[in-house]
Structures are given as structure tokens and as C-alpha cells.
Coordinates of C-alpha atoms in Angstrom, one line a residue:
X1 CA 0.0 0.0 0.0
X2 CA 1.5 3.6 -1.0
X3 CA 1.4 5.7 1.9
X4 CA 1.1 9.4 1.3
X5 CA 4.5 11.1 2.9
X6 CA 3.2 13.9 4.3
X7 CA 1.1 11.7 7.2
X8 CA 2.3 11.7 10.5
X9 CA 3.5 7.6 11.5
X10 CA 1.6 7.9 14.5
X11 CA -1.7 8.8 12.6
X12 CA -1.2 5.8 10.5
X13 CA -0.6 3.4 13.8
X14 CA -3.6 4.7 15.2
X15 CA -6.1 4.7 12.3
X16 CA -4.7 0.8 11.6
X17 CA -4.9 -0.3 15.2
X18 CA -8.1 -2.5 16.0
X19 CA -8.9 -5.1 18.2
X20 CA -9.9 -8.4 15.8
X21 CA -11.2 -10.0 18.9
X22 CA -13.6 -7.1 20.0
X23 CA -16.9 -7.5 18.2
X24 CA -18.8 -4.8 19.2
X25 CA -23.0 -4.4 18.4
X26 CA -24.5 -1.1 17.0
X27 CA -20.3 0.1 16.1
X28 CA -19.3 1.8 13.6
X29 CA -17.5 -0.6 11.4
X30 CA -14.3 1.1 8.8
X31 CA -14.0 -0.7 5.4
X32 CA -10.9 -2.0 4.6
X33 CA -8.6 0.9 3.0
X34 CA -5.4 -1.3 2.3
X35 CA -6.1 -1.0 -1.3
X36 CA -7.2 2.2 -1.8
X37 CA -4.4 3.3 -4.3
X38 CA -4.8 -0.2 -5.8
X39 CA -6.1 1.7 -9.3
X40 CA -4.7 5.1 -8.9
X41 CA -1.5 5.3 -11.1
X42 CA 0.9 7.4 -9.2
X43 CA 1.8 11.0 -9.8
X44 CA 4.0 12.8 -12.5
X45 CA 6.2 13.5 -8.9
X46 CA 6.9 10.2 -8.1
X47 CA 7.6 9.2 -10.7
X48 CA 10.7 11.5 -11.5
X49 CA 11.4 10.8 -7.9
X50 CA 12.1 7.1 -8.7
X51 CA 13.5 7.9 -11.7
X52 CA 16.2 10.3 -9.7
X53 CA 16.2 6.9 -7.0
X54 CA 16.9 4.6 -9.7
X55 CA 20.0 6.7 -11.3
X56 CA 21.3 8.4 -8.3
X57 CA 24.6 6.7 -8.1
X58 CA 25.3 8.0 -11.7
X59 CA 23.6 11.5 -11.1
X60 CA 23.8 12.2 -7.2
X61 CA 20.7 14.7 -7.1
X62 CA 19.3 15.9 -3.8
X63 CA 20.2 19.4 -2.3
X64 CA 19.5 20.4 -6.4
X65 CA 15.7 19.5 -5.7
X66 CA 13.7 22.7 -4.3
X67 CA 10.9 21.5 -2.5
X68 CA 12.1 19.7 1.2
X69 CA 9.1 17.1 0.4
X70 CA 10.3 15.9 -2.6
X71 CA 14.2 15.2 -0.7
X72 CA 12.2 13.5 2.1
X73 CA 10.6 11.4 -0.5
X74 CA 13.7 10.5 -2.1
X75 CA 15.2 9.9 1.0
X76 CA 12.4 7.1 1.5
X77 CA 13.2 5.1 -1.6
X78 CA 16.8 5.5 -2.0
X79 CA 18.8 2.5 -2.1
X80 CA 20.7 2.0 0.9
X81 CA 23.5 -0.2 -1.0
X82 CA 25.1 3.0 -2.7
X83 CA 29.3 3.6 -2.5
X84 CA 29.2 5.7 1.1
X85 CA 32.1 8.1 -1.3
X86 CA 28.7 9.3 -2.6
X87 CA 26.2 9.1 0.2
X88 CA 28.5 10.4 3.3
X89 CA 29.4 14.0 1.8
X90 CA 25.9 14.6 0.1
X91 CA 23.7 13.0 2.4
X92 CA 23.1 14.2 6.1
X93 CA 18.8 13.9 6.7
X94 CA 18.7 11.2 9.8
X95 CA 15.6 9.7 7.9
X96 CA 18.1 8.0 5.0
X97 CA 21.2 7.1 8.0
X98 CA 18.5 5.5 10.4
X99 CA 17.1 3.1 7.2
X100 CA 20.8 2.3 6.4
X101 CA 21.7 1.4 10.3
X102 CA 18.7 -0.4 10.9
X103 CA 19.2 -2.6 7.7
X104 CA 22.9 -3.5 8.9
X105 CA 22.1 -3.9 12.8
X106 CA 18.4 -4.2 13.4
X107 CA 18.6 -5.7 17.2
X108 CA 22.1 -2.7 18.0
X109 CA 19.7 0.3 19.1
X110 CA 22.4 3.3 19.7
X111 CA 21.8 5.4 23.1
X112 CA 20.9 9.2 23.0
X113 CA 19.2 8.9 19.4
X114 CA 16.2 9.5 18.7
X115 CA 14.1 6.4 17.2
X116 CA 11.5 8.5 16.1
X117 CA 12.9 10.4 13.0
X118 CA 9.4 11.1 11.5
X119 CA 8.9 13.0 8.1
X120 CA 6.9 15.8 9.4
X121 CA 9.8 17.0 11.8
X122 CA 11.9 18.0 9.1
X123 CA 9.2 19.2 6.9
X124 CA 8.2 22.5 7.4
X125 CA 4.8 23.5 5.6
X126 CA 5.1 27.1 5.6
X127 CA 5.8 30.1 3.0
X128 CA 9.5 30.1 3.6
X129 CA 10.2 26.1 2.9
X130 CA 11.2 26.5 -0.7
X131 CA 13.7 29.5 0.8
X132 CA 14.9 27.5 3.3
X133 CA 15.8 24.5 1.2
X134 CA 17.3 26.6 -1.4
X135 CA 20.0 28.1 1.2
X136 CA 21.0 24.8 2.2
X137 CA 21.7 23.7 -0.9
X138 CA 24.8 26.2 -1.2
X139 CA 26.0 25.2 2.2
X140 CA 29.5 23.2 2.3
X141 CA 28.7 19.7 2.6
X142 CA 30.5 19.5 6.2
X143 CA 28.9 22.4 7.6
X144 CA 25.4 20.6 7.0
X145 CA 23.1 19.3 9.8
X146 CA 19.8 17.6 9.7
X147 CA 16.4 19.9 11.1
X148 CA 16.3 17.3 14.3
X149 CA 20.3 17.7 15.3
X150 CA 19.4 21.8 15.3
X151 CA 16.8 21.3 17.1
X152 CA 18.2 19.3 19.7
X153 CA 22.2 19.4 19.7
X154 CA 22.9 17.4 22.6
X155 CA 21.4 14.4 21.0
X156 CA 23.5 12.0 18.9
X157 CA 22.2 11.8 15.1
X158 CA 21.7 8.1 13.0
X159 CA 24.6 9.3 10.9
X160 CA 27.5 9.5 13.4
X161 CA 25.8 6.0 15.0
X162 CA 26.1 4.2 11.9
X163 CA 29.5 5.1 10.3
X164 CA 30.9 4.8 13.6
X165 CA 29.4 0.7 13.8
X166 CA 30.9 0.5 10.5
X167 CA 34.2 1.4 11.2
X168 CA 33.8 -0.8 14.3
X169 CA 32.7 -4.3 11.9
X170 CA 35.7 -2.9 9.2
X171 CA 38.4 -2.6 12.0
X172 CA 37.7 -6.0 14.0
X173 CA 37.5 -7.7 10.8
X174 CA 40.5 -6.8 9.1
X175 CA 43.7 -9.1 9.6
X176 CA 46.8 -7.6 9.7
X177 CA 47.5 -9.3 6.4
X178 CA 45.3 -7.2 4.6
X179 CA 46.1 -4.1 6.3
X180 CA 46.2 -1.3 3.5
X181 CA 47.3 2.2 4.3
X182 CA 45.7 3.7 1.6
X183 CA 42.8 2.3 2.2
X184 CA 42.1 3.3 5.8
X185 CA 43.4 6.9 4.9
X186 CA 40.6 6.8 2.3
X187 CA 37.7 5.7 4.9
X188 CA 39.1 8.3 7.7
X189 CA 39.2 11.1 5.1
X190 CA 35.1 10.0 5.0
X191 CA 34.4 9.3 8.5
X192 CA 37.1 11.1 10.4
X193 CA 34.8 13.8 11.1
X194 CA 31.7 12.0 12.0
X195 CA 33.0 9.5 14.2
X196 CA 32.8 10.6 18.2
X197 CA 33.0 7.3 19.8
X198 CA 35.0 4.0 18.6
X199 CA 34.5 1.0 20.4
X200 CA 36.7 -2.0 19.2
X201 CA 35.9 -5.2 21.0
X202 CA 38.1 -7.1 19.3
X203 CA 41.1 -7.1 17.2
X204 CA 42.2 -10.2 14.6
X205 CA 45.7 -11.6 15.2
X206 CA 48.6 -12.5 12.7
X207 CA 49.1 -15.8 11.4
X208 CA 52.4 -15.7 12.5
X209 CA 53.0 -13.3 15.2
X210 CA 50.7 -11.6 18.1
X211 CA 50.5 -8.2 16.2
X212 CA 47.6 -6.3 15.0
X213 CA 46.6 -3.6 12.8
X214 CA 48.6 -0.5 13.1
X215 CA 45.9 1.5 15.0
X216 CA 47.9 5.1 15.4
X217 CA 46.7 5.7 11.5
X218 CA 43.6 4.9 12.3
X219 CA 43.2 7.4 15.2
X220 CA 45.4 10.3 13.6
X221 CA 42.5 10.5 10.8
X222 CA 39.7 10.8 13.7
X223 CA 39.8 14.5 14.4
X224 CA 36.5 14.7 16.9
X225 CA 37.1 11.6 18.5
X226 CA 36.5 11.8 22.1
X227 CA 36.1 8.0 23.3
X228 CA 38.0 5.1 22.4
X229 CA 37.5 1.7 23.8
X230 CA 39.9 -1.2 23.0
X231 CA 40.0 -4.7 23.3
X232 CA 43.1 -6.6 21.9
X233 CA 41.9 -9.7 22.0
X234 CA 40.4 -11.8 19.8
X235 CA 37.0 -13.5 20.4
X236 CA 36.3 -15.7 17.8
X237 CA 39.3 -18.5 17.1
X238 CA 37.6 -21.2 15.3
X239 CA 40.0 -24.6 14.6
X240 CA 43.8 -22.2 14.4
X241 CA 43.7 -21.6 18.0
X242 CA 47.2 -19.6 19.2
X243 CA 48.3 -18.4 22.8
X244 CA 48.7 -15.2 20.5
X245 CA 45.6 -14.2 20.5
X246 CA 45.6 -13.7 24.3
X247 CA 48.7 -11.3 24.0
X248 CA 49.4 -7.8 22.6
X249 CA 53.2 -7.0 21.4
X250 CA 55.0 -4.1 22.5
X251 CA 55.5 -2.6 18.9
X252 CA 51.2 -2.2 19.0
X253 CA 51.4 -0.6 22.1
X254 CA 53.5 1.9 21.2
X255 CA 52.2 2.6 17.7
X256 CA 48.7 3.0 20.1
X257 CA 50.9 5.4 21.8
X258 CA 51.6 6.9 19.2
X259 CA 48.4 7.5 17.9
X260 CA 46.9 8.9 21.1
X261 CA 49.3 11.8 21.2
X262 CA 47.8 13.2 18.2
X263 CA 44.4 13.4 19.4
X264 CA 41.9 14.4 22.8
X265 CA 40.3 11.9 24.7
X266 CA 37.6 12.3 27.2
X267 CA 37.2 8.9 27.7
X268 CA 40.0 6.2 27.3
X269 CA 39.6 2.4 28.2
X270 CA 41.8 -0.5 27.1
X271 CA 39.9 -3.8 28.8
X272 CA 40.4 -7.3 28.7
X273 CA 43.7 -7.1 27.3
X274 CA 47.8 -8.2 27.9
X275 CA 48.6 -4.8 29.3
X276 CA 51.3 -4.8 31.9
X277 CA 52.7 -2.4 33.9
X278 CA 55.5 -1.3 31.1
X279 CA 52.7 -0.9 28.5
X280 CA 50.3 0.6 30.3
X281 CA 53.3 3.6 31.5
X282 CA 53.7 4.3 27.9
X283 CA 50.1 4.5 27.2
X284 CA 49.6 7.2 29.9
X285 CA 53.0 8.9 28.9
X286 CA 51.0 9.8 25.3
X287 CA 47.8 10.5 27.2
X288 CA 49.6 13.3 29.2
X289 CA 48.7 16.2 26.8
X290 CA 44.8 15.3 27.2
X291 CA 43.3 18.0 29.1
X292 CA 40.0 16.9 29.1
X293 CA 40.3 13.2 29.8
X294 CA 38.1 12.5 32.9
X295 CA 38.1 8.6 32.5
X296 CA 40.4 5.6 32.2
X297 CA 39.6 2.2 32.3
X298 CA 42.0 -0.8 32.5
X299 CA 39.9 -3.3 33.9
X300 CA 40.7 -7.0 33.3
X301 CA 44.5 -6.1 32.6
X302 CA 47.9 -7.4 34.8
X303 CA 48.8 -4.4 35.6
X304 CA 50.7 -4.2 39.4
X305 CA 52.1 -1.7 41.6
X306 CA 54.4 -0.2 38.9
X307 CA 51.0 0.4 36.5
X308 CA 49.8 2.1 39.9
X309 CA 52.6 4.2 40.4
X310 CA 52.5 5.4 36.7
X311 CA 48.7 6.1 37.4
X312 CA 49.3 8.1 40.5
X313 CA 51.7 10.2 38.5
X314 CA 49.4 10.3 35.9
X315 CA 46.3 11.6 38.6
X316 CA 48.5 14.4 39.8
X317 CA 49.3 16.1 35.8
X318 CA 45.4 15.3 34.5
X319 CA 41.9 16.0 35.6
X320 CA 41.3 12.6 35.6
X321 CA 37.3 11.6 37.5
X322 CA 36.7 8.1 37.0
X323 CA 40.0 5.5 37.2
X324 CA 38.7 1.8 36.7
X325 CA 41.1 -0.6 37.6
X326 CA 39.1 -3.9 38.3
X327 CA 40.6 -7.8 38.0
X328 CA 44.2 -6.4 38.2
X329 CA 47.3 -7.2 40.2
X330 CA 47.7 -4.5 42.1
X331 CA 48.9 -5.1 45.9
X332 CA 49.8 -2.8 49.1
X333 CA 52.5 -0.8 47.1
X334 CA 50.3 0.6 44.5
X335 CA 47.9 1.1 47.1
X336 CA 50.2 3.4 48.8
X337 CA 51.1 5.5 45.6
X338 CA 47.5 5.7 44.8
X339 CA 47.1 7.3 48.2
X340 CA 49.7 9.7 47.5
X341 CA 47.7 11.2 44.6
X342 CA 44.6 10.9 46.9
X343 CA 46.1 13.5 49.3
X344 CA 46.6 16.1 47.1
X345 CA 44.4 19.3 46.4
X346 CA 45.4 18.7 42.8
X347 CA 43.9 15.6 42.5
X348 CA 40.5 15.3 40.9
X349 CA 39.4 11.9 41.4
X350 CA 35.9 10.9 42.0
X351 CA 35.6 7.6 41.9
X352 CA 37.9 4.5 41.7
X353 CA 37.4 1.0 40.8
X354 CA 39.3 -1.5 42.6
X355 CA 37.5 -5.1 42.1
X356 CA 39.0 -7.7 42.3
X357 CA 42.3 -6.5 43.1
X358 CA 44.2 -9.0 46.2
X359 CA 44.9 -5.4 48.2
X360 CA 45.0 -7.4 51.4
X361 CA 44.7 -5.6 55.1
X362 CA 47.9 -3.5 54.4
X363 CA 46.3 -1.7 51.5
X364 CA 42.9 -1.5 52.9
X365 CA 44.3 0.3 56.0
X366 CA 46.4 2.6 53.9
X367 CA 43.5 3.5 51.6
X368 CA 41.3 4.4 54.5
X369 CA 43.9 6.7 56.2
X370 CA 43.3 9.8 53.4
X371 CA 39.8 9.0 53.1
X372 CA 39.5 9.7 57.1
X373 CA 42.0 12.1 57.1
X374 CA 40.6 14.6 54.1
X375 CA 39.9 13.0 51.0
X376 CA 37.0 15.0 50.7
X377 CA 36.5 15.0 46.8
X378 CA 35.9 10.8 46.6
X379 CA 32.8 10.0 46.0
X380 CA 32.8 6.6 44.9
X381 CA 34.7 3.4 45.7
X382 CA 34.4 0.0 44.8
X383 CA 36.1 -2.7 46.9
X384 CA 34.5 -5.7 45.8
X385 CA 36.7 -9.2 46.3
X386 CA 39.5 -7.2 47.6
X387 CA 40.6 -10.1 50.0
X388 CA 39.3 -8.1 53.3
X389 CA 38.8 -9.4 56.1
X390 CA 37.8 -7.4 59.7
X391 CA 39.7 -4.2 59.5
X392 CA 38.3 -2.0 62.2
X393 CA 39.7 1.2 59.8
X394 CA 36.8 0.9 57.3
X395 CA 34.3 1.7 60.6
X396 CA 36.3 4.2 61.7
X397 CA 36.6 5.9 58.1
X398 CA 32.7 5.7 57.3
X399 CA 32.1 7.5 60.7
X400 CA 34.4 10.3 59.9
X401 CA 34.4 10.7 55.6
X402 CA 32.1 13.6 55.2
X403 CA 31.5 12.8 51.1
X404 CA 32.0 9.7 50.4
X405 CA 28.6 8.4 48.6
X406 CA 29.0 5.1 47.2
X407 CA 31.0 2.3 49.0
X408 CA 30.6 -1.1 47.6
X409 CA 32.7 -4.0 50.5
X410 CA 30.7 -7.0 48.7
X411 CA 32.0 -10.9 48.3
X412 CA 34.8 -10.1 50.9
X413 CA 34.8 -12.4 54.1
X414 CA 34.1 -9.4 56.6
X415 CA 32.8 -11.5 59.4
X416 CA 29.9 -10.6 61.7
X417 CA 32.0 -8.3 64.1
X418 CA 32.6 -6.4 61.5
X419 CA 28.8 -5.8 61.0
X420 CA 28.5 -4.5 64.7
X421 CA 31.6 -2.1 63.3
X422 CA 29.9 -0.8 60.4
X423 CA 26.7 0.1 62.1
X424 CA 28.6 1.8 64.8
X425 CA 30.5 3.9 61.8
X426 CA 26.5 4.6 60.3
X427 CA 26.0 6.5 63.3
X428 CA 26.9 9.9 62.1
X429 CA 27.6 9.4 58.5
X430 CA 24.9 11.4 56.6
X431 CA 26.7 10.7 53.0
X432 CA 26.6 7.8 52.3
X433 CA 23.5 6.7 49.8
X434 CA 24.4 3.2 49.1
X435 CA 26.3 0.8 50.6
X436 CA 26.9 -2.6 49.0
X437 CA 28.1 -5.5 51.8
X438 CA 26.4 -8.9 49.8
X439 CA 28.1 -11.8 50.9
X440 CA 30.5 -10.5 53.3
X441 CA 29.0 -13.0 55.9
X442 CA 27.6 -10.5 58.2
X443 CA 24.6 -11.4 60.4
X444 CA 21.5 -10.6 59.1
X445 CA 19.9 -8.4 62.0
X446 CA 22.9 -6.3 61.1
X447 CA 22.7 -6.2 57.3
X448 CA 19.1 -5.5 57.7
X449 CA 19.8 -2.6 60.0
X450 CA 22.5 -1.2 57.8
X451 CA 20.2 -1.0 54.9
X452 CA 17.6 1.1 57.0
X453 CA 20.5 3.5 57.7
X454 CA 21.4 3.5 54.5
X455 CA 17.8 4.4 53.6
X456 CA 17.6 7.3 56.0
X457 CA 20.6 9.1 54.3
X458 CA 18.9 8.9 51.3
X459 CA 15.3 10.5 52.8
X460 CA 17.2 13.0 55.0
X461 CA 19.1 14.5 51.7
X462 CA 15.9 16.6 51.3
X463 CA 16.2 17.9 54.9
X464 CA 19.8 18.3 55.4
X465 CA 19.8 20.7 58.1
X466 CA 17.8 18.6 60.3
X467 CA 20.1 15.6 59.9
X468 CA 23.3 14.6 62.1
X469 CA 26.9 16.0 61.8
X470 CA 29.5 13.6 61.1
X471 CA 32.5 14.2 63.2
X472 CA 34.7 15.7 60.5
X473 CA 38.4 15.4 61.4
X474 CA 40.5 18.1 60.0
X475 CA 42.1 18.3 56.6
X476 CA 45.6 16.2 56.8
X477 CA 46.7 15.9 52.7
X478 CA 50.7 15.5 54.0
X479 CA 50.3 11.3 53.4
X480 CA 54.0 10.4 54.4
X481 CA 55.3 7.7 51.7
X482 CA 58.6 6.8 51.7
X483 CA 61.4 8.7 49.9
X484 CA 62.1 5.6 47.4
X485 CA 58.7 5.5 46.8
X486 CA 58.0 9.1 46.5
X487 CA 61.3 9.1 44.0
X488 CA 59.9 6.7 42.1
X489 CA 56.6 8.4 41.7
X490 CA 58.6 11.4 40.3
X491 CA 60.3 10.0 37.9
X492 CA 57.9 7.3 36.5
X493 CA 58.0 9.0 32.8
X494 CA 61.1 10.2 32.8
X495 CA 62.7 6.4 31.9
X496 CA 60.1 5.9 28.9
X497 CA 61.6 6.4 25.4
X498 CA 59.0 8.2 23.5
X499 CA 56.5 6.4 21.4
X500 CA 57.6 8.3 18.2
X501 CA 61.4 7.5 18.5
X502 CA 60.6 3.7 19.6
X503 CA 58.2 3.1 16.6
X504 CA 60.5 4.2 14.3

């Protein structure tokens, strides 16, 4: 059935909705309309437009064609199988992207798009449409954005979503033996500008060797990039199964390295992958220039103490928020250099991620001094299978930390003293808003009676001045660390040969 364009989708779902079941006496009944253009040949209009539809990859025509209908229309019935060297300069409507991305990835819904891109929103019946559509026709083909992005600019448009899935599928496909420079020069010079956020879950090894794809060509030719996510394994193996595929060589590393000092990050994470401490110090060496990085994840990695100590330098010379560092090695050593940064006014971070990590009662008590002592900007902390046990310092921090809103102690063997501990801490703590302790073997009477604290910081938010004071111990940032370690803290970049000079 031909559907006129100008009607709004949600006319046509409600005019076609009806209940086959209901059977309803003295009702208006509507006839069947499902063939009501069965004899009506279609107009002199669309026909050109499929004509135009039929020939566009010869004679790319659509900013030429006055009327904003007619481009919607042709948008409609355009092939989505053309070369993208014509359709990504020319073409910028969401109505023609979202067809394409749906038709590749039907079941991959992006976030922070809207799945409503509906006809009438870009149409606008008024006198000045034909003016309208004539100005944008002379506009440079970069400079052009659809109605809906204008209207709404912090929303993410079907264009950006779908060539950055396709970059994705082309990147984690490609084998290193088929790696053409030219090639991924040409698909950057079309995408570069588009793409915002690459996620690459996977990356396909050499027959012969653990490397990958060079991937500091790659992100050179993304100018607005602002989140990359890396995975440098690779998930499907079939019958040529290798121990390569489970590590990353030091010569991708640095050409990474190499690639990120060209570029600014807000968001960098590099999971599930052979990163030790030496490779993960060169990574943040090239990251040092990002101003506006808030985030790093290197969750699932083997990075130890010396990774930490690189990351505490690291905290001190960036705004970093957000530090993930779950299912890592990182002992009582790291621990103490991440204190370090902790302690400092400089220091911006909010929350940090240490699941998983075998930190041990040494740690644990060091981490807890600066959050009792001043730590004031923490917000969030995540201590889940750390290997605690009952530490008496975690009561003692909870009843002092003044900020600290999210404190996850889950799957560690806590013990039911350390219950009686906590609750005694939850006296005068009004921060805290959740507070995770599943399966640290805690009595139940307790656990139940922390939640209902936990509760009543939540409610008593809304009335803060009638809530209890914590007792706030004054500010104390000077967290004494040995001379070696402090030394070494200094000087953690100063021993890495730039990424440049070692790739070449």
C-alpha cells in the first residue's frame, strides 16, 4: 500500500490499530482501506522521484531538488546499498542514516538517538520552505546538519551512530595481512569527522605473530574523537587456535601510543587485554597532553604496583574523574602511591574501581587513612573481592568521611564483628546513599539494619539541616610515603623512550 509522505506515522498506527477479537454491536465498522491506491496510477512527482532513485549513483541529485518534500521522499526510496564516497558527503537527513543502520544492525539500538525520526519534523509546511531549502543547498557539505540535530544538539544523530558501527565491523575484521594504508586513509578522510566514539571489541591476530593492525593511522584521521574503547583480544578463534591471540606486542602498544598523542580523549579504556605495567606507562606517557580526559579504564588487565605508580603520577598532571582498575594485580604498594595522589588538592578523582584486586589488610588500612583524614572529593569506591577481612579502619573511616557516597565491601569475608563495626560507623555518617556488603557474611539483623540507615541518608538528603553532623576530622593531605617511593613516583615518565622515536 503507498502511503502518502506527508502523514504523520503515528496517525497511520492509530487509524490501523483495532482489536480483531472485540466485536462490538451497533459500532461503527471502517471498510478496509489497504487497497485504496490499488487503481490510482501514481503521480508525474513520483515518478521522476524514482527515476532520480533509480540513477542516483550515476547522477547524485538531492540538495539540487527545491521542495524539502520531494528530498524526504527520495530519502524514503533510495537505495541504501550505494558507494558511502557518494552518500556520506551529500547526504546528512537522519531519515536516509537511520534506514541504512537499521538494515545492517536491526537488534544494536544506539543510546541518546532518537528512534523517532518522522517526516513531518523535518518538513516544514510554511511560506518560507522553498527558501529554506534553497540556502542549504549552497552550504559546504560539512557544515550541514539535519532539522532534528538543530533542534536538539545534545542528541546523537543516525549518521555519526552508523558510520561509527561501520568502522567498528571494518576494524575488528580486518587481519593484519590485509592491512592497506591507503585504504584506511581513504575511509578516515570520510568518517574522520563523524566519528565521536569507537569502540573495538576485538582485534584479529597475525598468522604468525601476536600483532595487530597499526591502530595510530587509524586514530590520527579521527579528528572529533572523544572516546576510544579497546579490546586486543580476539574473540572468535575457530580450529587455528594460538596463545597469540591472548597477548598484545610491545610494537602495537607503542604505535597506540603513538596515535593517542595526536588526538583528545575524554574517555579512554583498554579492557580485557595483555597490558602490563610497562605498557600501560607508555600509554599514559601519550595520554599526558589530554586535558579533558576525565576517564580511564583498565579493567581486566595485569597491571601491578608499577601500573599504579604510573597512574598516580598520571592523577596528579590530568583532571582525571573516573579511574577503573578492576581484575588487576595491584597489591599494598600501589595502594600506597594511589594514596599519594589521593592527598593532594590537585587531584580530581571521584571515583575509583578496585575489584578484584588481592589489596590485602595492608592496602585496605592505607587507603582508608586519606579518606578519614581529608579526602573530601571521593565519591565513589568500589572494593569488591579485595581479600578483606575485619579491618576496624573501614568503621572508623565511614564514621568520619564527610563525602563519600557510594562504598561497595561486597563478596569479601568481613565477618559478623565487622557488621556491629559498620553500624557503629553509620551512626553519624549522613553521605553515604548506598552501601553494598552482599556476601561478606555478616549477620542478618545487622545487614538489615544497615540498609535502614542507608535508607535514612537517602530521605534525609531533602532535609539536610535537620540531619546529624559527622564528626569531620580536619584536613591532613601531607600522606607520608617513603622517599624511594615518592622518588619513584617522580620519575615514573622520565625512563620511557617516546613512542615516536621507539616506533620508528
Amino acid at each position: 500500500m503507498r502511503i502518502p509522505v506527508t502523514i504523520n506515522p503515528n496517525t497511520l498506527k492509530t487509524f490501523n490499530y483495532h482489536d480483531v477479537n472485540r466485536n462490538v454491536e451497533n459500532a461503527l465498522q471502517s471498510d478496509n482501506l489497504s487497497d485504496w491506491d490499488q487503481d490510482i496510477p501514481k503521480s508525474l512527482q513520483e515518478i521522476c522521484l524514482e527515476a532520480i532513485a533509480s540513477n542516483w549513483e550515476a547522477n547524485p541529485i538531492l540538495e539540487e531538488i527545491a521542495l524539502t518534500i520531494d528530498r524526504c521522499f527520495l530519502l524514503n526510496i533510495l537505495s541504501t546499498d550505494l558507494p558511502q564516497n557518494l552518500t556520506i558527503p551529500r547526504i546528512n537527513d537522519d531519515i536516509y542514516w537511520k534506514r541504512c543502520y537499521l538494515k545492517k544492525w536491526p537488534k544494536l539500538i544506539p543510546e541518546n538517538v532518537s528512534t523517532d525520526v518522522q517526516i513531518n519534523e523535518i518538513v516544514r509546511v510554511n511560506n518560507g520552505s522553498r527558501k529554506s531549502s534553497t540556502a542549504n543547498s549552497v552550504a559546504s557539505p560539512r557544515s550541514k546538519k539535519s532539522s532534528l540535530q538543530q533542534q536538539n544538539p545534545n542528541q546523537r544523530n543516525w549518521k555519526e551512530c552508523f558510520l561509527e558501527m561501520h568502522l567498528r565491523d571494518y576494524l575488528e575484521k580486518l587481519k593484519p595481512e590485509d592491512y592497506d594504508a591507503e585504504k584506511i586513509k581513504e575511509l578516515s578522510d570520510l568518517c574522520g569527522i563523524y566519528v565521536k566514539i569507537l569502540d573495538i571489541r576485538e582485534l584479529q591476530c597475525s598468522e604468525n605473530s601476536p600483532s595487530r593492525i597499526p591502530l595510530n593511522a587509524i586514530i590520527t584521521g579521527l579528528e572529533n574523537l572523544s572516546e576510544l574503547s579497546i579490546c586486543f583480544k580476539q574473540t572468535y578463534v575457530g580450529e587455528k587456535f594460538t596463545w597469540d591471540i591472548l597477548k598484545v606486542s610491545l610494537h602495537d602498544i607503542k604505535l597506540l601510543a603513538k596515535g593517542l598523542e595526536k588526538c583528545k580523549l575524554t574517555t579512554f579504556r583498554l579492557r580485557n587485554s595483555d597490558v602490563d605495567d610497562e605498557k600501560a606507562a607508555i600509554i599514559l606517557k601519550s595520554l599526558l597532553k589530554h586535558d579533558e580526559l576525565e576517564v580511564i579504564d583498565f579493567s581486566h588487565c595485569r597491571i601491578g604496583d608499577g601500573g599504579a605508580v604510573a597512574l598516580s603520577k598520571f592523577c596528579l598532571l590530568n583532571p582525571v574523574t573516573d579511574l577503573i582498575l578492576a581484575n588487576n594485580k595491584i597489591g599494598t604498594k600501589g595502594i600506597e602511591a594511589l594514596c599519594y595522589a589521593i592527598c593532594h588538592k590537585i587531584c580530581n578523582l571521584r571515583s575509583i574501581d578496585l575489584k578484584l584486586n588481592a589489596i590485602g589488610e595492608n592496602g585496605i588500612n592505607l587507603l582508608m587513612q586519606p579518606l578519614t583524614m581529608g579526602a573530601r572529593k571521593m565519591k565513589k569506591l568500589y572494593l569488591g573481592g579485595c581479600s578483606l577481612g575485619h579491618i576496624p579502619s573501614i568503621g572508623k573511616m565511614i564514621e568520619h568521611n564527610s563525602s563519600l557516597e557510594h562504598l561497595d565491601l561486597s563478596n569479601n569475608s568481613l565477618g559478623e564483628e565487622m557488621g556491629k563495626i559498620i553500624l557503629q560507623g553509620l551512626r553519624y555518617n549522613t553521605s553515604l546513599r548506598k552501601l553494598d556488603t552482599r556476601m561478606c557474611k555478616l549477620n542478618s539483623a545487622d545487614e538489615f539494619e544497615i540498609i535502614q540507615k542507608i535508607n535514612r541518608n537517602r530521605k534525609a538528603s531533602r532535609w539536610s539541616r535537620f540531619a546529624k553532623r559527622p564528626i569531620i576530622v580536619e584536613p591532613q593531605y601531607n600522606f607520608e610515603i617513603s622517599d624511594e617511593l615518592r622518588c619513584e613516583i617522580e620519575n615514573v615518565f622520565d625512563r620511557i623512550n617516546a613512542p615516536t622515536e621507539a616506533s620508528e
